[in-house]
Amino acid sequence: MSLQFFPDGRFRHFLSLEDVPHAALEKLLESARELRADALGGTALRQHLLGKTVCNLFFENSTRTRSSFLLAAQRLGADVFTFDASTSSGKKGETDIDTLKNLEAMGVNAFVIRHSENGAVAKLAEAAGPGTCVINAGDGRHQHPTQGLLDMLSIREFKGSDFSSLKILIAGDIKHSRVARSDLNALRTLGAAEIRVCGPASLLPTDGTIDGCKRFEDLDQAIQGVDVVMMLRLQRERMEEGLINSLDGYFRDYGLTQKRLALAKHDAIVMHPGPMNRGVEIADEVADGPQSIILPQVSNGVAVRMAVLKALLA
Amino acid sequence: MSLQFFPDGRFRHFLSLEDVPHAALEKLLESARELRADALGGTALRQHLLGKTVCNLFFENSTRTRSSFLLAAQRLGADVFTFDASTSSGKKGETDIDTLKNLEAMGVNAFVIRHSENGAVAKLAEAAGPGTCVINAGDGRHQHPTQGLLDMLSIREFKGSDFSSLKILIAGDIKHSRVARSDLNALRTLGAAEIRVCGPASLLPTDGTIDGCKRFEDLDQAIQGVDVVMMLRLQRERMEEGLINSLDGYFRDYGLTQKRLALAKHDAIVMHPGPMNRGVEIADEVADGPQSIILPQVSNGVAVRMAVLKALLA
Amino acid sequence: MSLQFFPDGRFRHFLSLEDVPHAALEKLLESARELRADALGGTALRQHLLGKTVCNLFFENSTRTRSSFLLAAQRLGADVFTFDASTSSGKKGETDIDTLKNLEAMGVNAFVIRHSENGAVAKLAEAAGPGTCVINAGDGRHQHPTQGLLDMLSIREFKGSDFSSLKILIAGDIKHSRVARSDLNALRTLGAAEIRVCGPASLLPTDGTIDGCKRFEDLDQAIQGVDVVMMLRLQRERMEEGLINSLDGYFRDYGLTQKRLALAKHDAIVMHPGPMNRGVEIADEVADGPQSIILPQVSNGVAVRMAVLKALLA
């Protein structure tokens, strides 16, 4: 049995979208959709997690995801605090598991964990006590399941819940992207008609991640007729690693401009997990244009994190 | 129409004291005076901003001002969190506006923003959506309007609300001071009888800031017979920039000692925006003496920040 | 009269276990024991400190102790915030007392203070106003009284409240340990039958701290027949200072292994204040073994901090 489910199929932890069945995924998305009306403020949902404690446990820095989880937990009535284990003072030579077990002993009910290593969050979930749940807020290049979930909720919001008619393109640094991996899992589960991936060969994974996808190295070809364009953030370190030659060259070949976007369906939507590198992977005109749903994605992020917290804790 | 007012004269944002009319300023001060009784604790005011979210968005470090806004918002019942955009992890190559728009999309109702650049907070306010308000917590050398407001509330508390009989001295590094600029705006609006400024020539602005003020380079002359002495913090970097020769020399010429204070009116009050450099711009005997209202200023800071939050959000 | 008591014997501050009378210590432990059932979550205790403000004021970094106090205060209904005065931005050239007085002027009712200097917290308590209380969260090598208290609560939980039958060993870097000093104070007050201390000569204090204790340099001898083994964390800087030769050598001579633990009473308990250096002062098999009460200590930490906050503020 997977680490993230109870024998009866309910979520025990929330670690990956890889083995989440269609029905469970739909149920989470439906719950997020219902919560959305009250997700951005107000006090309507404060009773759900009253008296529960959520700890943002970050072994790798994150400010945006942390804020989103903080607001989601707070608006459900939970107490939330951050433990920054990314600094030497936070570490103090302690093992990651000891850090988690100590905080658990203080009465933490759910941990939201980000870690730079693939699989590190699952290892911490294995160490958690029976009453404690763990949510993966991003581990290495492996998974970022709440981002995957919010992306699906956003597609549903703008394109409807039938994915079988949608052609979806994921473009950019797929090789190093936990967002892409979670999105690919979810898109397959929801039955997307066609999934395309596009990037320079140096940034396309060869580990099976994109099996079954249509693989492109030319963005102008890849984008033809798609319904959804999901752009990925390019980490500047890829240039230092020699995986790309220059940011200008990357933008020329793989940046999403209005001209390129015109090759997609006329009502295609543009997504980005943020933070954006404007002028690197996306042009201002597209980021701020009428087809961009980048900010609604962020709003949906609070709602899906609420849905996950509620599924695990309420 | 100014960015910070609605057409009907209510505050839309709170960015600067420069164009705040007399009546609006008095109304804010009166609201702060009323809130003061419950500003420092208790639960009497918790209903005002229940369900609202306030984000302390700091592009430049601040711990004191941030704490003051945090407590003000919390005691009005709001949810408050800090987003530190002053670190590389906070920035991540994102534009300031994208950072704000992302947090806004998570359901932030008010941003309290500090920035190192003049006018940067107003630019962010322009980018804010219709339901979002922005409070300037200090931008470059430009404005620190809640500090100006708390200074006025403190003068009213100890000297009464009729400023037309008051001689007020602002002494120190006026050139680089956003506090001085906000204070000067408010003092003019409230009709102070006489405003004096004093500092070494290298630290007095030549940009019109002190037009209409009596300008002094000799503190012993400037302080003669004043009712209020507002000392400014001297940033140690002024020495590295060659604007002053030494901290000892600065204290000798521009430090407020008991002997110098004796040249002011016998019941003059001494103010300082903090944090103090004791032995640089102010002597211990004065900072801790009976004429100092430096700590009441801090208490008034919580009350004025409540008044501003309430004016914008309630 | 001690700084930490009112004339009537109630706590004014909580600074040290050195002069806490037996009855006062028992009363605190009893209060913590009662609070324990609701200390790790829920909303049963939220009325106790409603409307009060607690400030975690850290002049030296701490993440674990800070989290424990945060949760304790929050679950009693207080507003809690952290002021990090350990960074240059936090300091800004201000004196420690000015930092405290400023925060006090914002309406802080209790300060939880950690400082790297012996006695620094007591000096801040002297500067606090009549309505403000100060809790020592660790000052230099001097005291860490809530850790001492939680250690006593943990011994009581597993060994009963009669200390007169208990042989207790404290092992490791006693010289530099504020935890050991607070534990020794409390163990004497509670009338422990025998207190042993053990460590290399370079890490045993010669300042009177261990007067009346049985002193050992050989851990195999020291541990014979004891009921309680309290291991101390070894700071890695002790090696740089030349006080120990190597971490491996330290573990060989002073690390608590299962083999060594077998020399203690068969039902002896093992304690550690955390964070642990596994393989330095303690072996995995012991840290995770059935005699370890290290995690219950952490849980008791929340309860004793609640008891202290309640004694001072409620």
mmCIF file of C-alpha atoms in Angstrom, chain C residues 32-297:
data_model
loop_
_atom_site.group_PDB
_atom_site.id
_atom_site.type_symbol
_atom_site.label_atom_id
_atom_site.label_comp_id
_atom_site.label_asym_id
_atom_site.label_seq_id
_atom_site.Cartn_x
_atom_site.Cartn_y
_atom_site.Cartn_z
ATOM 1 C CA ALA C 32 2.317 21.975 34.263
ATOM 2 C CA ARG C 33 1.086 18.472 34.988
ATOM 3 C CA GLU C 34 -2.507 19.702 34.969
ATOM 4 C CA LEU C 35 -2.038 21.683 31.767
ATOM 5 C CA ARG C 36 -0.363 18.762 30.034
ATOM 6 C CA ALA C 37 -3.575 17.132 28.854
ATOM 7 C CA ASP C 38 -4.427 20.193 26.747
ATOM 8 C CA ALA C 39 -0.928 21.444 26.036
ATOM 9 C CA LEU C 40 -0.445 19.755 22.683
ATOM 10 C CA GLY C 41 -3.494 21.087 20.870
ATOM 11 C CA GLY C 42 -7.143 21.928 21.057
ATOM 12 C CA THR C 43 -8.787 25.077 22.271
ATOM 13 C CA ALA C 44 -9.528 24.265 25.914
ATOM 14 C CA LEU C 45 -7.030 26.779 27.317
ATOM 15 C CA ARG C 46 -7.514 29.681 24.908
ATOM 16 C CA GLN C 47 -9.196 31.949 27.457
ATOM 17 C CA HIS C 48 -6.251 32.142 29.864
ATOM 18 C CA LEU C 49 -4.145 34.762 28.082
ATOM 19 C CA LEU C 50 -6.642 36.251 25.645
ATOM 20 C CA GLY C 51 -5.629 39.794 24.728
ATOM 21 C CA LYS C 52 -2.110 39.398 26.143
ATOM 22 C CA THR C 53 0.960 39.813 23.944
ATOM 23 C CA VAL C 54 4.059 37.651 24.272
ATOM 24 C CA CYS C 55 7.268 38.574 22.449
ATOM 25 C CA ASN C 56 9.970 36.029 21.668
ATOM 26 C CA LEU C 57 12.976 38.346 21.899
ATOM 27 C CA PHE C 58 16.054 36.510 20.694
ATOM 28 C CA PHE C 59 19.505 38.086 20.938
ATOM 29 C CA GLU C 60 20.915 34.644 20.143
ATOM 30 C CA ASN C 61 19.401 32.282 17.614
ATOM 31 C CA SER C 62 17.031 29.572 18.743
ATOM 32 C CA THR C 63 14.428 27.778 16.727
ATOM 33 C CA ARG C 64 13.335 24.891 18.930
ATOM 34 C CA THR C 65 12.860 26.795 22.200
ATOM 35 C CA ARG C 66 11.206 29.610 20.310
ATOM 36 C CA SER C 67 8.724 27.212 18.711
ATOM 37 C CA SER C 68 7.922 25.650 22.075
ATOM 38 C CA PHE C 69 7.188 29.014 23.684
ATOM 39 C CA LEU C 70 5.230 30.114 20.622
ATOM 40 C CA LEU C 71 2.929 27.108 20.817
ATOM 41 C CA ALA C 72 2.563 27.391 24.592
ATOM 42 C CA ALA C 73 1.543 31.041 24.386
ATOM 43 C CA GLN C 74 -0.705 30.550 21.358
ATOM 44 C CA ARG C 75 -2.601 27.662 22.948
ATOM 45 C CA LEU C 76 -3.232 29.840 26.005
ATOM 46 C CA GLY C 77 -4.822 32.387 23.668
ATOM 47 C CA ALA C 78 -2.042 34.989 23.659
ATOM 48 C CA ASP C 79 -0.788 36.872 20.623
ATOM 49 C CA VAL C 80 2.833 35.913 20.027
ATOM 50 C CA PHE C 81 5.464 37.390 17.772
ATOM 51 C CA THR C 82 9.192 37.034 17.340
ATOM 52 C CA PHE C 83 11.701 39.862 17.363
ATOM 53 C CA ASP C 84 15.045 38.653 16.082
ATOM 54 C CA ALA C 85 17.694 40.891 17.624
ATOM 55 C CA SER C 86 20.514 38.530 16.688
ATOM 56 C CA THR C 87 21.033 40.101 13.264
ATOM 57 C CA SER C 88 22.592 43.473 12.472
ATOM 58 C CA SER C 89 19.255 44.591 11.058
ATOM 59 C CA GLY C 90 17.606 43.623 14.315
ATOM 60 C CA LYS C 91 20.223 45.455 16.358
ATOM 61 C CA LYS C 92 20.758 48.652 14.322
ATOM 62 C CA GLY C 93 23.132 49.934 17.009
ATOM 63 C CA GLU C 94 20.375 50.051 19.599
ATOM 64 C CA THR C 95 21.059 48.913 23.169
ATOM 65 C CA ASP C 96 19.353 45.721 24.326
ATOM 66 C CA ILE C 97 17.405 47.689 26.907
ATOM 67 C CA ASP C 98 16.142 50.167 24.310
ATOM 68 C CA THR C 99 14.955 47.262 22.170
ATOM 69 C CA LEU C 100 13.027 45.854 25.109
ATOM 70 C CA LYS C 101 11.592 49.206 26.201
ATOM 71 C CA ASN C 102 10.432 49.949 22.653
ATOM 72 C CA LEU C 103 8.623 46.640 22.333
ATOM 73 C CA GLU C 104 7.184 47.097 25.815
ATOM 74 C CA ALA C 105 5.816 50.464 24.701
ATOM 75 C CA MET C 106 3.973 48.617 21.909
ATOM 76 C CA GLY C 107 2.092 46.622 24.539
ATOM 77 C CA VAL C 108 4.143 43.494 25.126
ATOM 78 C CA ASN C 109 3.147 41.838 28.404
ATOM 79 C CA ALA C 110 5.808 39.130 28.556
ATOM 80 C CA PHE C 111 9.200 38.749 26.963
ATOM 81 C CA VAL C 112 10.761 35.361 26.341
ATOM 82 C CA ILE C 113 14.440 36.225 26.020
ATOM 83 C CA ARG C 114 17.473 34.302 24.899
ATOM 84 C CA HIS C 115 20.895 35.937 25.126
ATOM 85 C CA SER C 116 24.466 34.768 24.689
ATOM 86 C CA GLU C 117 25.700 36.534 27.833
ATOM 87 C CA ASN C 118 25.425 35.264 31.399
ATOM 88 C CA GLY C 119 23.064 37.457 33.370
ATOM 89 C CA ALA C 120 21.922 39.514 30.379
ATOM 90 C CA VAL C 121 18.300 38.429 30.788
ATOM 91 C CA ALA C 122 18.199 39.492 34.442
ATOM 92 C CA LYS C 123 19.534 42.922 33.439
ATOM 93 C CA LEU C 124 16.707 43.244 30.950
ATOM 94 C CA ALA C 125 14.212 42.165 33.618
ATOM 95 C CA GLU C 126 15.494 44.958 35.867
ATOM 96 C CA ALA C 127 14.755 47.427 33.070
ATOM 97 C CA ALA C 128 11.231 46.117 32.468
ATOM 98 C CA GLY C 129 8.272 48.216 33.569
ATOM 99 C CA PRO C 130 5.994 47.206 36.450
ATOM 100 C CA GLY C 131 3.459 45.415 34.255
ATOM 101 C CA THR C 132 5.954 43.502 32.137
ATOM 102 C CA CYS C 133 7.477 40.132 32.896
ATOM 103 C CA VAL C 134 10.558 38.469 31.556
ATOM 104 C CA ILE C 135 11.221 34.763 31.043
ATOM 105 C CA ASN C 136 14.757 33.525 30.612
ATOM 106 C CA ALA C 137 14.930 31.223 27.597
ATOM 107 C CA GLY C 138 18.653 30.698 28.091
ATOM 108 C CA ASP C 139 21.440 33.165 28.921
ATOM 109 C CA GLY C 140 25.038 32.203 28.131
ATOM 110 C CA ARG C 141 26.190 29.348 30.326
ATOM 111 C CA HIS C 142 24.112 30.581 33.172
ATOM 112 C CA GLN C 143 20.519 29.347 33.261
ATOM 113 C CA HIS C 144 17.805 27.778 31.112
ATOM 114 C CA PRO C 145 15.141 27.485 33.782
ATOM 115 C CA THR C 146 12.228 26.210 31.673
ATOM 116 C CA GLN C 147 14.482 23.398 30.443
ATOM 117 C CA GLY C 148 15.300 22.574 34.065
ATOM 118 C CA LEU C 149 11.605 22.594 34.844
ATOM 119 C CA LEU C 150 10.664 20.319 31.964
ATOM 120 C CA ASP C 151 13.404 17.925 32.935
ATOM 121 C CA MET C 152 11.976 17.720 36.458
ATOM 122 C CA LEU C 153 8.450 17.217 35.124
ATOM 123 C CA SER C 154 9.774 14.406 32.929
ATOM 124 C CA ILE C 155 11.560 12.688 35.829
ATOM 125 C CA ARG C 156 8.387 12.963 37.917
ATOM 126 C CA GLU C 157 6.356 11.486 35.064
ATOM 127 C CA PHE C 158 8.562 8.411 34.736
ATOM 128 C CA LYS C 159 10.056 8.050 38.220
ATOM 129 C CA GLY C 160 7.457 9.553 40.529
ATOM 130 C CA SER C 161 7.581 12.727 42.570
ATOM 131 C CA ASP C 162 9.798 11.447 45.371
ATOM 132 C CA PHE C 163 13.303 12.443 44.320
ATOM 133 C CA SER C 164 14.841 11.301 47.608
ATOM 134 C CA SER C 165 15.241 7.791 46.258
ATOM 135 C CA LEU C 166 16.797 8.763 42.931
ATOM 136 C CA LYS C 167 20.398 8.612 41.787
ATOM 137 C CA ILE C 168 20.852 10.975 38.854
ATOM 138 C CA LEU C 169 23.778 11.351 36.499
ATOM 139 C CA ILE C 170 24.447 14.405 34.342
ATOM 140 C CA ALA C 171 27.094 13.611 31.726
ATOM 141 C CA GLY C 172 28.952 15.646 29.141
ATOM 142 C CA ASP C 173 29.943 19.277 28.743
ATOM 143 C CA ILE C 174 28.737 20.500 32.106
ATOM 144 C CA LYS C 175 31.135 23.437 32.137
ATOM 145 C CA HIS C 176 29.435 25.280 29.285
ATOM 146 C CA SER C 177 25.890 24.096 29.952
ATOM 147 C CA ARG C 178 23.097 26.364 31.130
ATOM 148 C CA VAL C 179 20.859 23.304 31.078
ATOM 149 C CA ALA C 180 23.078 21.498 33.601
ATOM 150 C CA ARG C 181 23.129 24.520 35.897
ATOM 151 C CA SER C 182 19.336 24.791 35.950
ATOM 152 C CA ASP C 183 18.963 21.024 36.386
ATOM 153 C CA LEU C 184 21.425 20.983 39.276
ATOM 154 C CA ASN C 185 19.525 23.786 41.032
ATOM 155 C CA ALA C 186 16.236 21.961 40.693
ATOM 156 C CA LEU C 187 17.568 18.530 41.615
ATOM 157 C CA ARG C 188 19.037 19.914 44.840
ATOM 158 C CA THR C 189 15.806 21.717 45.695
ATOM 159 C CA LEU C 190 13.740 18.598 45.055
ATOM 160 C CA GLY C 191 16.107 16.586 47.256
ATOM 161 C CA ALA C 192 17.608 14.087 44.824
ATOM 162 C CA ALA C 193 19.332 11.317 46.772
ATOM 163 C CA GLU C 194 22.557 11.509 44.807
ATOM 164 C CA ILE C 195 23.703 13.714 41.951
ATOM 165 C CA ARG C 196 26.635 12.573 39.865
ATOM 166 C CA VAL C 197 28.396 14.546 37.186
ATOM 167 C CA CYS C 198 30.715 13.094 34.584
ATOM 168 C CA GLY C 199 32.814 14.464 31.753
ATOM 169 C CA PRO C 200 36.402 15.009 30.683
ATOM 170 C CA ALA C 201 38.242 17.299 33.136
ATOM 171 C CA SER C 202 38.309 20.037 30.485
ATOM 172 C CA LEU C 203 34.497 20.121 30.455
ATOM 173 C CA LEU C 204 33.847 19.993 34.209
ATOM 174 C CA PRO C 205 33.331 23.361 35.878
ATOM 175 C CA THR C 206 35.544 24.522 38.771
ATOM 176 C CA ASP C 207 33.335 27.418 39.819
ATOM 177 C CA GLY C 208 31.265 25.720 42.487
ATOM 178 C CA THR C 209 28.550 24.592 40.077
ATOM 179 C CA ILE C 210 29.040 20.931 40.926
ATOM 180 C CA ASP C 211 29.768 21.327 44.634
ATOM 181 C CA GLY C 212 28.073 18.519 46.514
ATOM 182 C CA CYS C 213 27.864 16.323 43.429
ATOM 183 C CA LYS C 214 29.900 13.146 42.967
ATOM 184 C CA ARG C 215 32.457 13.967 40.280
ATOM 185 C CA PHE C 216 33.559 11.382 37.701
ATOM 186 C CA GLU C 217 35.770 11.427 34.637
ATOM 187 C CA ASP C 218 34.947 7.816 33.756
ATOM 188 C CA LEU C 219 31.458 7.298 32.379
ATOM 189 C CA ASP C 220 31.451 3.528 32.982
ATOM 190 C CA GLN C 221 31.965 4.182 36.679
ATOM 191 C CA ALA C 222 29.620 7.145 36.884
ATOM 192 C CA ILE C 223 26.658 5.370 35.365
ATOM 193 C CA GLN C 224 26.691 2.363 37.709
ATOM 194 C CA GLY C 225 23.275 1.908 39.279
ATOM 195 C CA VAL C 226 21.745 5.291 38.459
ATOM 196 C CA ASP C 227 18.016 5.853 37.878
ATOM 197 C CA VAL C 228 18.330 8.768 35.494
ATOM 198 C CA VAL C 229 20.963 9.565 32.870
ATOM 199 C CA MET C 230 20.881 13.131 31.592
ATOM 200 C CA MET C 231 23.133 13.518 28.561
ATOM 201 C CA LEU C 232 24.221 16.984 27.422
ATOM 202 C CA ARG C 233 24.728 18.236 23.897
ATOM 203 C CA LEU C 234 28.352 18.682 22.883
ATOM 204 C CA GLN C 235 28.864 21.869 20.881
ATOM 205 C CA ARG C 236 31.231 21.122 18.010
ATOM 206 C CA GLU C 237 33.146 24.311 18.812
ATOM 207 C CA ARG C 238 34.633 22.553 21.859
ATOM 208 C CA MET C 239 36.903 20.697 19.464
ATOM 209 C CA GLU C 240 38.038 23.907 17.785
ATOM 210 C CA GLU C 241 38.758 25.296 21.223
ATOM 211 C CA GLY C 242 40.967 22.292 21.950
ATOM 212 C CA LEU C 243 38.836 21.118 24.882
ATOM 213 C CA ILE C 244 38.351 17.720 23.297
ATOM 214 C CA ASN C 245 40.584 15.943 20.788
ATOM 215 C CA SER C 246 38.067 14.451 18.411
ATOM 216 C CA LEU C 247 34.372 13.691 18.137
ATOM 217 C CA ASP C 248 35.183 10.004 17.670
ATOM 218 C CA GLY C 249 37.307 9.963 20.809
ATOM 219 C CA TYR C 250 34.564 11.786 22.689
ATOM 220 C CA PHE C 251 31.995 9.229 21.625
ATOM 221 C CA ARG C 252 34.323 6.369 22.611
ATOM 222 C CA ASP C 253 34.842 7.791 26.109
ATOM 223 C CA TYR C 254 31.643 9.740 26.803
ATOM 224 C CA GLY C 255 29.057 8.604 24.285
ATOM 225 C CA LEU C 256 26.049 6.799 25.736
ATOM 226 C CA THR C 257 25.849 3.367 24.136
ATOM 227 C CA GLN C 258 23.477 0.530 24.953
ATOM 228 C CA LYS C 259 26.407 -1.337 26.513
ATOM 229 C CA ARG C 260 27.120 1.554 28.857
ATOM 230 C CA LEU C 261 23.460 2.123 29.632
ATOM 231 C CA ALA C 262 23.276 -1.525 30.769
ATOM 232 C CA LEU C 263 25.465 -0.508 33.734
ATOM 233 C CA ALA C 264 22.701 1.780 35.039
ATOM 234 C CA LYS C 265 19.590 0.427 36.784
ATOM 235 C CA HIS C 266 17.616 -1.809 34.444
ATOM 236 C CA ASP C 267 14.756 0.701 34.376
ATOM 237 C CA ALA C 268 16.893 3.811 34.160
ATOM 238 C CA ILE C 269 15.608 6.591 31.885
ATOM 239 C CA VAL C 270 17.702 8.508 29.370
ATOM 240 C CA MET C 271 17.235 12.238 28.831
ATOM 241 C CA HIS C 272 18.705 14.785 26.427
ATOM 242 C CA PRO C 273 17.797 18.485 26.008
ATOM 243 C CA GLY C 274 18.241 18.389 22.203
ATOM 244 C CA PRO C 275 19.186 18.932 19.522
ATOM 245 C CA MET C 276 21.104 15.647 19.652
ATOM 246 C CA ASN C 277 24.454 14.995 18.023
ATOM 247 C CA ARG C 278 23.935 11.315 17.273
ATOM 248 C CA GLY C 279 27.190 9.423 17.328
ATOM 249 C CA VAL C 280 28.839 12.115 19.426
ATOM 250 C CA GLU C 281 27.237 12.146 22.852
ATOM 251 C CA ILE C 282 24.595 9.486 22.258
ATOM 252 C CA ALA C 283 24.233 6.360 20.115
ATOM 253 C CA ASP C 284 21.232 5.857 17.859
ATOM 254 C CA GLU C 285 20.288 2.656 19.690
ATOM 255 C CA VAL C 286 19.931 4.611 22.958
ATOM 256 C CA ALA C 287 18.348 7.750 21.521
ATOM 257 C CA ASP C 288 15.668 5.642 19.862
ATOM 258 C CA GLY C 289 15.594 2.909 22.501
ATOM 259 C CA PRO C 290 12.902 2.009 25.026
ATOM 260 C CA GLN C 291 14.607 3.827 27.918
ATOM 261 C CA SER C 292 14.788 7.143 26.068
ATOM 262 C CA ILE C 293 12.276 9.772 27.216
ATOM 263 C CA ILE C 294 13.724 12.436 24.954
ATOM 264 C CA LEU C 295 10.505 13.092 23.022
ATOM 265 C CA PRO C 296 8.284 13.144 26.133
ATOM 266 C CA GLN C 297 10.697 15.812 27.418
#
